[in-house]
Coordinates of C-alpha atoms (C1' of nucleotides) in Angstrom, one line a residue:
Chain A
X16 CA 142.5 205.3 190.8
X17 CA 143.1 203.9 187.4
X18 CA 140.9 201.1 186.2
X19 CA 144.1 199.2 185.4
X20 CA 144.7 199.1 189.1
X21 CA 141.2 197.9 190.1
X22 CA 141.3 194.5 191.7
X23 CA 138.8 192.5 189.7
X24 CA 139.0 192.6 185.9
X25 CA 136.0 192.9 183.6
X26 CA 135.1 190.1 181.3
X27 CA 134.1 190.3 177.7
X28 CA 132.1 187.1 178.0
X29 CA 130.2 185.8 181.0
X30 CA 131.1 182.4 182.3
X31 CA 129.0 179.8 180.5
X32 CA 127.0 178.6 183.5
X33 CA 125.4 181.9 184.6
X34 CA 121.8 182.6 183.8
X35 CA 120.4 185.6 185.7
X36 CA 121.2 189.1 184.3
X37 CA 122.3 190.3 187.8
X38 CA 124.6 187.4 188.1
X39 CA 126.0 187.8 184.6
X40 CA 126.6 191.5 184.8
X41 CA 128.0 191.5 188.3
X42 CA 130.5 188.8 187.3
X43 CA 131.4 190.6 184.1
X44 CA 131.7 193.9 185.9
X45 CA 134.2 192.4 188.2
X46 CA 132.0 192.9 191.3
X47 CA 131.7 189.3 192.5
X48 CA 133.5 186.0 192.1
X49 CA 132.3 182.6 193.1
X50 CA 134.4 180.6 195.6
X51 CA 132.0 177.6 195.8
X52 CA 128.3 176.9 195.4
X53 CA 126.5 179.8 197.0
X54 CA 129.7 181.3 198.3
X55 CA 130.9 184.6 196.8
X56 CA 133.7 187.1 197.2
X57 CA 132.7 190.7 196.9
X58 CA 135.5 192.4 194.9
X59 CA 136.2 196.1 195.6
X60 CA 133.6 197.3 193.1
X61 CA 130.9 194.9 194.4
X62 CA 131.7 195.6 198.0
X63 CA 131.4 199.3 197.3
X64 CA 127.9 198.9 196.0
X65 CA 126.8 196.6 198.8
X66 CA 128.2 199.1 201.3
X67 CA 126.2 201.9 199.8
X68 CA 123.0 199.7 200.1
X69 CA 124.0 199.0 203.7
X70 CA 124.4 202.7 204.4
X71 CA 120.9 203.4 203.2
X72 CA 119.6 200.6 205.5
X73 CA 121.7 201.9 208.4
X74 CA 120.4 205.4 208.0
X75 CA 116.8 204.3 208.0
X76 CA 117.1 201.9 210.9
X77 CA 119.0 204.5 212.9
X78 CA 116.1 206.9 212.1
X79 CA 113.6 204.7 213.9
X80 CA 115.8 204.4 216.9
X81 CA 117.9 201.4 216.0
X82 CA 121.2 200.9 217.9
X83 CA 123.8 199.2 215.8
X84 CA 125.8 196.4 217.4
X85 CA 127.5 193.2 216.2
X86 CA 126.7 189.6 217.3
X87 CA 128.9 186.6 216.6
X88 CA 128.7 184.2 213.6
X89 CA 129.7 181.2 215.7
X90 CA 127.3 180.2 218.5
X91 CA 127.5 177.7 221.2
X92 CA 124.7 175.2 220.5
X93 CA 123.3 175.8 224.0
X94 CA 121.4 178.9 223.0
X95 CA 119.8 177.0 220.1
X96 CA 118.9 174.2 222.4
X97 CA 117.2 176.6 224.7
X98 CA 114.9 177.8 222.0
X99 CA 114.3 174.3 220.7
X100 CA 115.5 175.2 217.3
X101 CA 118.7 173.1 217.6
X102 CA 116.4 170.1 217.0
X103 CA 113.7 171.8 215.0
X104 CA 115.9 173.2 212.2
X105 CA 117.1 170.8 209.7
X106 CA 120.5 170.4 207.9
X107 CA 120.4 174.0 206.7
X108 CA 122.0 174.8 210.0
X109 CA 125.6 173.7 210.1
X110 CA 126.6 172.0 213.4
X111 CA 130.1 171.2 214.5
X112 CA 132.2 170.7 217.5
X113 CA 135.0 172.8 218.9
X114 CA 138.3 171.4 220.2
X115 CA 136.7 170.9 223.6
X116 CA 134.0 168.7 221.9
X117 CA 131.3 171.3 222.6
X118 CA 128.4 171.5 220.1
X119 CA 128.6 174.7 218.1
X120 CA 126.6 176.1 215.2
X121 CA 127.0 178.7 212.5
X122 CA 124.5 181.5 212.9
X123 CA 121.6 181.4 210.4
X124 CA 119.9 184.2 212.3
X125 CA 120.2 185.8 215.7
X126 CA 117.0 185.7 217.7
X127 CA 118.6 183.4 220.2
X128 CA 121.6 185.6 220.9
X129 CA 119.3 188.7 221.2
X130 CA 117.1 186.8 223.7
X131 CA 120.1 185.7 225.6
X132 CA 121.4 189.3 225.7
X133 CA 118.0 190.7 226.6
X134 CA 117.7 188.5 229.7
X135 CA 121.1 189.8 230.9
X136 CA 120.7 193.4 230.0
X137 CA 117.0 194.2 230.5
X138 CA 115.3 194.0 233.9
X139 CA 113.1 197.0 234.1
X140 CA 110.1 198.4 232.1
X141 CA 112.0 201.7 232.2
X142 CA 114.5 200.3 229.7
X143 CA 111.9 199.5 227.1
X144 CA 111.2 199.8 224.2
X145 CA 114.5 199.0 222.7
X146 CA 115.7 198.4 219.1
X147 CA 119.0 196.8 218.3
X148 CA 120.4 195.6 215.0
X149 CA 123.5 194.5 213.2
X150 CA 124.7 193.8 209.7
X151 CA 126.3 190.4 209.9
X152 CA 127.1 187.2 208.0
X153 CA 124.6 184.4 208.0
X154 CA 125.3 180.9 207.0
X155 CA 122.4 178.8 205.7
X156 CA 123.3 175.5 204.0
X157 CA 120.6 175.7 201.5
X158 CA 119.9 172.5 199.6
X159 CA 120.3 174.5 196.4
X160 CA 122.0 177.8 196.0
X161 CA 121.4 179.6 192.7
X162 CA 121.3 182.7 190.7
X163 CA 124.5 184.5 191.8
X164 CA 123.8 186.7 194.8
X165 CA 120.0 186.1 194.7
X166 CA 120.2 182.9 196.7
X167 CA 123.4 182.1 198.4
X168 CA 124.5 180.1 201.4
X169 CA 126.7 182.7 203.0
X170 CA 125.2 186.1 202.9
X171 CA 125.1 189.3 204.9
X172 CA 121.9 190.5 206.4
X173 CA 120.7 193.5 208.3
X174 CA 118.6 192.0 211.1
X175 CA 117.0 194.2 213.7
X176 CA 115.3 193.0 216.9
X177 CA 112.7 195.0 218.8
X178 CA 112.1 194.5 222.5
X179 CA 108.9 195.8 224.0
X180 CA 106.7 195.8 227.0
X181 CA 103.6 194.5 225.2
X182 CA 101.8 193.9 222.0
X183 CA 101.1 197.6 221.5
X184 CA 104.8 198.4 221.7
X185 CA 105.5 195.6 219.2
X186 CA 102.8 196.9 216.9
X187 CA 104.5 200.3 216.9
X188 CA 108.0 199.0 216.1
X189 CA 106.5 196.7 213.4
X190 CA 104.9 199.7 211.9
X191 CA 108.1 201.7 212.2
X192 CA 110.0 199.0 210.3
X193 CA 107.2 198.8 207.7
X194 CA 107.8 202.5 206.8
X195 CA 111.5 202.3 207.2
X196 CA 111.7 199.4 204.8
X197 CA 109.5 201.3 202.3
X198 CA 112.0 204.2 202.4
X199 CA 114.9 201.8 202.1
X200 CA 113.6 200.0 199.0
X201 CA 112.4 203.2 197.5
X202 CA 115.8 204.7 197.9
X203 CA 117.3 201.6 196.3
X204 CA 115.0 202.1 193.3
X205 CA 113.2 198.8 193.7
X206 CA 109.8 198.0 192.4
X207 CA 108.2 195.9 195.1
X208 CA 105.0 194.9 196.9
X209 CA 104.4 194.1 200.5
X210 CA 102.7 190.8 201.1
X211 CA 101.4 188.8 203.9
X212 CA 103.5 185.7 204.5
X213 CA 104.0 182.5 206.3
X214 CA 105.9 182.8 209.6
X215 CA 107.8 179.6 208.8
X216 CA 110.6 178.6 211.1
X217 CA 110.6 182.0 212.9
X218 CA 107.3 181.4 214.6
X219 CA 105.2 184.3 215.8
X220 CA 101.9 185.8 215.0
X221 CA 102.4 188.0 211.9
X222 CA 104.8 188.4 209.1
X223 CA 105.1 190.5 206.0
X224 CA 107.5 190.2 203.1
X225 CA 108.8 192.9 200.8
X226 CA 108.8 191.3 197.4
X227 CA 110.7 192.8 194.5
X228 CA 109.0 192.0 191.2
X229 CA 111.2 190.0 188.9
X230 CA 110.7 187.2 186.4
X231 CA 113.6 185.4 188.1
X232 CA 111.9 185.5 191.5
X233 CA 111.5 182.3 193.4
X234 CA 108.2 183.3 195.0
X235 CA 104.8 183.8 193.5
X236 CA 102.8 186.7 194.9
X237 CA 99.1 187.2 194.3
X238 CA 98.1 190.8 193.8
X239 CA 94.7 192.4 193.6
X240 CA 94.6 194.9 190.7
X241 CA 92.6 197.2 192.9
X242 CA 95.5 197.4 195.3
X243 CA 93.6 196.1 198.3
X244 CA 95.3 192.7 198.7
X245 CA 98.7 191.2 198.1
X246 CA 100.0 187.9 199.6
X247 CA 102.6 185.3 199.1
X248 CA 101.0 182.3 197.3
X249 CA 101.8 180.1 200.3
X250 CA 99.3 182.0 202.5
X251 CA 97.2 183.8 199.9
X252 CA 93.5 183.8 200.4
X253 CA 90.8 184.1 197.8
X254 CA 87.1 184.7 197.8
X255 CA 85.3 181.4 197.9
X256 CA 82.3 180.5 195.8
X257 CA 79.0 180.8 197.6
X258 CA 77.7 177.7 199.2
X259 CA 75.8 175.7 196.7
X260 CA 72.3 174.8 198.0
X261 CA 70.8 171.8 196.5
X262 CA 69.3 168.6 197.8
X263 CA 71.7 165.8 198.6
X264 CA 71.4 163.1 196.0
X265 CA 71.9 159.4 196.8
X266 CA 75.5 158.2 196.4
X267 CA 76.0 155.8 193.6
X268 CA 79.0 153.9 192.2
X269 CA 79.8 154.3 188.5
X270 CA 82.3 152.5 186.3
X271 CA 84.8 155.0 185.0
X272 CA 87.6 153.1 183.3
X273 CA 90.9 154.8 182.8
X274 CA 90.1 158.0 184.5
X275 CA 93.1 158.4 186.8
X276 CA 93.4 162.2 186.4
X277 CA 90.8 164.6 187.5
X278 CA 90.5 166.1 184.1
X279 CA 89.9 162.7 182.4
X280 CA 87.3 162.0 185.1
X281 CA 85.4 165.3 184.5
X282 CA 85.5 164.8 180.8
X283 CA 84.2 161.2 181.1
X284 CA 81.4 162.2 183.6
X285 CA 80.5 165.3 181.7
X286 CA 80.8 167.5 184.8
X287 CA 82.9 170.6 185.5
X288 CA 86.1 170.2 187.5
X289 CA 84.4 172.1 190.3
X290 CA 81.9 169.2 190.8
X291 CA 84.6 166.7 191.5
X292 CA 86.6 166.0 194.7
X293 CA 90.3 165.3 194.4
X294 CA 92.2 163.3 197.0
X295 CA 95.9 164.1 197.7
X296 CA 97.9 161.8 199.9
X297 CA 100.7 162.8 202.3
X298 CA 102.5 161.3 205.2
X299 CA 103.4 163.8 207.9
X300 CA 106.5 164.0 210.0
X301 CA 104.6 162.3 212.9
X302 CA 104.0 159.3 210.7
X303 CA 100.3 160.1 210.3
X304 CA 98.7 159.5 207.0
X305 CA 97.2 162.8 205.8
X306 CA 94.3 162.5 203.5
X307 CA 93.6 165.9 201.9
X308 CA 90.4 166.4 199.9
X309 CA 89.9 169.4 197.7
X310 CA 87.6 170.4 194.9
X311 CA 88.9 169.3 191.5
X312 CA 89.3 172.8 190.2
X313 CA 91.7 173.8 193.0
X314 CA 95.1 172.6 194.2
X315 CA 96.3 171.7 197.6
X316 CA 98.7 174.3 199.1
X317 CA 101.2 172.4 201.1
X318 CA 102.1 175.3 203.4
X319 CA 98.4 175.7 204.4
X320 CA 98.1 171.9 204.8
X321 CA 101.1 171.8 207.0
X322 CA 99.5 174.4 209.2
X323 CA 96.1 172.7 209.2
X324 CA 97.7 169.4 210.2
X325 CA 100.4 170.7 212.6
X326 CA 102.9 168.7 210.6
X327 CA 106.3 170.2 210.1
X328 CA 106.9 168.3 206.9
X329 CA 104.7 166.4 204.4
X330 CA 105.9 163.9 202.0
X331 CA 103.9 162.4 199.2
X332 CA 102.5 159.0 200.2
X333 CA 103.7 155.8 198.5
X334 CA 101.3 153.4 196.8
X335 CA 101.8 150.9 199.6
X336 CA 100.9 153.5 202.2
X337 CA 97.8 154.5 200.2
X338 CA 96.6 150.9 200.0
X339 CA 97.2 150.5 203.7
X340 CA 94.5 153.0 204.5
X341 CA 92.1 151.4 202.1
X342 CA 92.4 153.9 199.3
X343 CA 93.4 153.6 195.7
X344 CA 95.7 156.0 193.8
X345 CA 93.9 157.7 191.0
X346 CA 90.6 156.6 192.4
X347 CA 90.9 157.9 195.9
X348 CA 88.1 159.2 198.1
X349 CA 87.6 159.8 201.8
X350 CA 84.6 157.4 201.8
X351 CA 85.5 154.3 203.8
X352 CA 89.2 155.0 204.5
X353 CA 90.7 154.2 207.8
X354 CA 93.8 155.0 209.9
X355 CA 94.3 158.4 208.5
X356 CA 93.5 162.1 209.2
X357 CA 91.1 163.5 206.7
X358 CA 91.7 167.2 206.0
X359 CA 89.0 168.8 203.9
X360 CA 89.1 172.1 202.1
X361 CA 86.3 174.6 202.6
X362 CA 85.4 174.1 198.9
X363 CA 84.3 170.6 199.6
X364 CA 82.1 171.6 202.6
X365 CA 80.3 174.2 200.4
X366 CA 79.7 172.1 197.3
X367 CA 77.4 169.1 197.5
X368 CA 77.1 166.0 195.3
X369 CA 80.7 165.8 194.2
X370 CA 82.1 163.0 192.1
X371 CA 84.9 161.3 194.0
X372 CA 86.9 158.1 193.8
X373 CA 85.5 154.7 194.9
X374 CA 88.9 153.5 196.2
X375 CA 88.6 150.8 193.6
X376 CA 90.4 150.9 190.2
X377 CA 88.0 151.9 187.4
X378 CA 85.2 153.2 189.6
X379 CA 84.1 156.5 191.1
X380 CA 81.2 157.6 193.3
X381 CA 78.6 160.1 192.2
X382 CA 77.1 162.5 194.7
X383 CA 79.5 162.2 197.7
X384 CA 78.8 164.6 200.5
X385 CA 80.9 165.6 203.5
X386 CA 79.1 164.8 206.8
X387 CA 76.8 162.2 205.2
X388 CA 79.2 159.9 203.5
X389 CA 82.4 160.6 205.4
X390 CA 83.7 162.8 208.2
X391 CA 86.5 165.3 208.2
X392 CA 89.0 165.6 211.1
X393 CA 89.6 169.1 210.0
X394 CA 87.8 171.5 207.6
X395 CA 90.2 174.3 206.6
X396 CA 91.5 176.5 203.9
X397 CA 94.1 174.3 202.2
X398 CA 93.7 175.6 198.7
X399 CA 96.4 177.4 196.6
X400 CA 95.4 180.8 195.3
X401 CA 96.3 181.2 191.6
X402 CA 96.0 184.0 189.1
X403 CA 92.4 184.7 188.1
X404 CA 90.9 183.7 191.4
X405 CA 88.9 186.5 193.1
X406 CA 90.5 188.9 195.6
X407 CA 89.3 188.0 199.1
X408 CA 88.4 191.7 199.7
X409 CA 86.8 193.0 196.5
X410 CA 86.4 189.9 194.3
X411 CA 88.4 191.2 191.4
X412 CA 90.5 188.6 189.6
X413 CA 93.9 188.6 191.1
X414 CA 97.1 188.5 189.1
X415 CA 100.2 186.5 190.0
X416 CA 103.8 187.8 189.7
X417 CA 107.2 186.3 190.3
X418 CA 109.1 188.1 193.0
X419 CA 112.3 188.1 195.0
X420 CA 112.0 188.4 198.8
X421 CA 114.2 191.3 199.7
X422 CA 113.0 191.9 203.3
X423 CA 110.7 190.5 205.9
X424 CA 109.3 191.6 209.2
X425 CA 108.1 189.3 211.9
X426 CA 106.1 189.7 215.1
X427 CA 107.7 187.1 217.3
X428 CA 105.8 187.9 220.4
X429 CA 107.1 186.1 223.5
X430 CA 108.2 182.9 221.8
X431 CA 111.9 183.5 222.4
X432 CA 111.7 185.6 225.6
X433 CA 109.7 182.9 227.3
X434 CA 112.1 180.1 226.5
X435 CA 115.0 182.2 227.5
X436 CA 113.4 183.8 230.6
X437 CA 113.9 187.2 229.1
X438 CA 111.6 189.2 231.4
X439 CA 111.3 192.7 232.9
X440 CA 109.7 194.0 236.0
X441 CA 106.7 196.2 235.3
X442 CA 105.6 199.3 237.3
X443 CA 103.8 197.0 239.7
X444 CA 106.9 194.8 240.2
X445 CA 105.4 192.0 238.2
X446 CA 107.7 189.9 236.0
X447 CA 106.6 190.0 232.3
X448 CA 108.1 188.4 229.2
X449 CA 109.7 190.9 226.7
X450 CA 107.7 191.1 223.5
X451 CA 110.0 190.7 220.5
X452 CA 110.0 191.3 216.8
X453 CA 112.6 190.6 214.2
X454 CA 113.2 192.3 210.8
X455 CA 115.6 191.3 208.1
X456 CA 117.0 192.6 204.9
X457 CA 119.7 190.7 202.9
X458 CA 122.1 193.4 201.6
X459 CA 123.7 191.3 199.0
X460 CA 120.3 190.1 197.7
X461 CA 119.0 193.7 197.6
X462 CA 122.1 194.6 195.6
X463 CA 121.6 191.8 193.1
X464 CA 117.9 192.6 192.9
X465 CA 118.6 196.2 192.1
X466 CA 120.8 194.9 189.3
X467 CA 118.0 192.6 188.2
X468 CA 115.6 195.5 187.9
X469 CA 118.1 198.1 186.5
X470 CA 120.0 196.9 183.5
X471 CA 119.7 196.8 179.8
X472 CA 121.3 194.5 177.2
X473 CA 124.5 196.4 177.5
X474 CA 124.9 196.1 181.2
X475 CA 124.1 197.5 184.6
X476 CA 122.5 200.8 185.2
X477 CA 122.6 201.6 188.9
X478 CA 120.0 204.0 190.3
X479 CA 121.6 207.3 191.2
Chain B
rC2 C1' 117.8 163.8 197.6
rG3 C1' 115.7 162.7 192.3
rG4 C1' 116.3 164.2 187.0
rG5 C1' 119.4 166.7 183.3
rG6 C1' 124.1 169.1 181.8
rA7 C1' 129.2 170.5 182.2
rG8 C1' 134.6 170.4 183.9
rU9 C1' 140.5 171.3 178.1
rA10 C1' 145.0 178.6 179.2
rG11 C1' 142.2 184.3 182.9
rC12 C1' 137.1 184.1 180.0
rG13 C1' 134.3 181.8 175.8
rC14 C1' 134.9 177.4 173.1
rA15 C1' 136.8 173.3 169.4
rG16 C1' 139.0 168.5 169.8
rU17 C1' 136.4 163.2 172.9
rC18 C1' 131.7 159.3 169.3
rC19 C1' 136.0 156.6 165.7
rG20 C1' 142.9 156.4 170.9
rG21 C1' 148.3 158.0 167.3
rU22 C1' 152.9 164.8 165.4
rU23 C1' 155.2 169.5 169.9
rA24 C1' 146.6 169.9 172.5
rG25 C1' 144.2 174.2 169.0
rC26 C1' 141.0 178.9 168.0
rG27 C1' 138.9 183.8 169.5
rC28 C1' 139.1 187.3 173.3
rG29 C1' 142.2 188.9 177.3
rC30 C1' 147.5 189.3 179.0
rA31 C1' 153.2 190.7 178.0
rG32 C1' 157.1 192.8 174.7
rC33 C1' 158.1 195.7 170.3
rG34 C1' 156.4 198.7 166.5
rU35 C1' 152.6 201.6 164.1
rU36 C1' 148.3 204.4 165.1
rC37 C1' 145.7 207.6 168.3
rG38 C1' 139.9 213.4 169.5
rG39 C1' 135.8 207.6 171.0
rG40 C1' 137.2 200.5 173.3
rA41 C1' 142.8 200.8 166.8
rC42 C1' 146.2 197.6 164.1
rG43 C1' 150.5 194.4 163.1
rC44 C1' 154.4 191.2 164.6
rU45 C1' 156.4 188.3 168.5
rG46 C1' 155.5 185.8 173.0
rA47 C1' 154.0 183.9 177.9
rG48 C1' 150.4 180.8 179.8
rG49 C1' 147.4 174.2 180.0
rU50 C1' 148.8 168.3 186.0
rC51 C1' 142.9 168.3 179.4
rG52 C1' 138.9 168.3 187.5
rG53 C1' 141.2 164.0 190.4
rA54 C1' 142.5 158.7 191.2
rG55 C1' 142.9 154.0 189.3
rG56 C1' 142.7 150.7 185.0
rU57 C1' 143.0 149.0 179.6
rU58 C1' 146.8 149.9 175.7
rC59 C1' 153.0 150.1 172.5
rG60 C1' 150.4 154.8 173.1
rA61 C1' 144.7 158.1 176.6
rA62 C1' 142.0 164.9 176.6
rU63 C1' 139.8 160.6 173.8
rC64 C1' 138.0 153.9 176.1
rC65 C1' 136.5 151.6 181.3
rU66 C1' 135.7 152.1 186.8
rC67 C1' 135.5 155.1 190.9
rU68 C1' 135.5 160.0 192.7
rC69 C1' 135.3 165.5 193.3
rU70 C1' 133.3 170.1 191.8
rC71 C1' 130.0 173.4 189.3
rC72 C1' 125.3 174.7 186.7
rC73 C1' 120.0 173.9 185.5
rC74 C1' 114.9 171.7 186.7
rG75 C1' 112.4 169.6 190.8
rA76 C1' 112.1 168.3 196.0
rC77 C1' 113.5 171.3 200.1
rC78 C1' 114.0 175.9 202.5
rA79 C1' 113.1 181.6 203.7

RNA sequence: CGGGGAGUAGCGCAGUCCGGUUAGCGCGCAGCGUUCGGGACGCUGAGGUCGGAGGUUCGAAUCCUCUCUCCCCGACCA
């Protein structure tokens, strides 16, 4: 066919509002066109590339026993009510009513539909294990779409779902996907790392993400240069300093005018940041005041804190709320506060005689100690790993890289099968819940990520 | 949702502060001609509710009010 007949013209100049190379070049090449925020048409050239990516995915998932099918984009809300996610998921799920006034949703993922199908189709252990998948449209009303096809609201995703007798079966399917995904991304020419991740709204016991390295990535991954650890920053661990053994000194109040930041305080007191305790205030979804305490040289990781508190969301506390528990912004400490949950990072437990606030403007306390001067409701790891901190395995300083999440694998366990009553009869005639896993790859995002990693200043260079 | 920016021809922009011919420029597009073994050139031309609504004014792309949309940072989310 002649280029003149190709639907989708090329552009000498990119639209003024695009930023990412993949976005710019895919627009200029006539591959994609925006219809609205985070909503794109794939023109013939773009669709052709995406289909090739999908074909690679299809071949590799078929190779591990996947059976391709197709599940709907519009779901009755009932299945989402059964799993509890109708209430649990926020406005990123679009809800509407059909003409019969029935609650409906647009699919953002398909665990519910698979669980619903599984309870109808599976009754015997003889039918398992099973692996089904489809390549289907998802709608997620993201608060902010950006970057062309990297983060959109409507996108296509290959999602596969494994159904197994037990954890051992799940482990095998998880491992199969692990290697299948490695083959897929290698065939796509992507430079990526596999990292441990938060299970987020999916729930379940384990999760890994395939992160393609890119300066435009939205995630930060921490990588050990020795290759023995890689994790998303939201769950990344690091080797903690050894417990400091020294006698507990008496607590004393000192005047520290104008030291509202931890750096000013450390300078004023002439102590390292690691000898201060920092207070960070949140209010959880339950309405509880969350008082987080962490050593001054570290920062609170909200994902870890959410997990430690069991709160689904955390919002920064207001000055009024801080005063209500007897604390003072800028001079906060857990000593003497009330009506709040105190969550303490491990660093505080292992470092004695810290400088903390006095809950009084212009004053701090020297030599505060957990257990003697205040109690914690929870002691946990709530610290953010950053570049330079030691690898939890070998202790080497980790590096941080920006990355785009191109795929993820989740061990769901029985979270969905139990709420749906998706069970099978085992060899003894006992009813057991099916053990599930789910595995996703965004085909459009993969395509854009390939473009992100394979271009020069003249344009795209697709891997052959 | 908070902060910032932008909507003028298919794309990139100027004009807006300081209201006043038929709203311009480059690229692209069409016709004609020239050229043609590496994205060629010339002439001619088509194409615009100046995002939308309301208001001020003799007169609004330009001033005022409201509103919609898009982009960026953050929040959020995976």
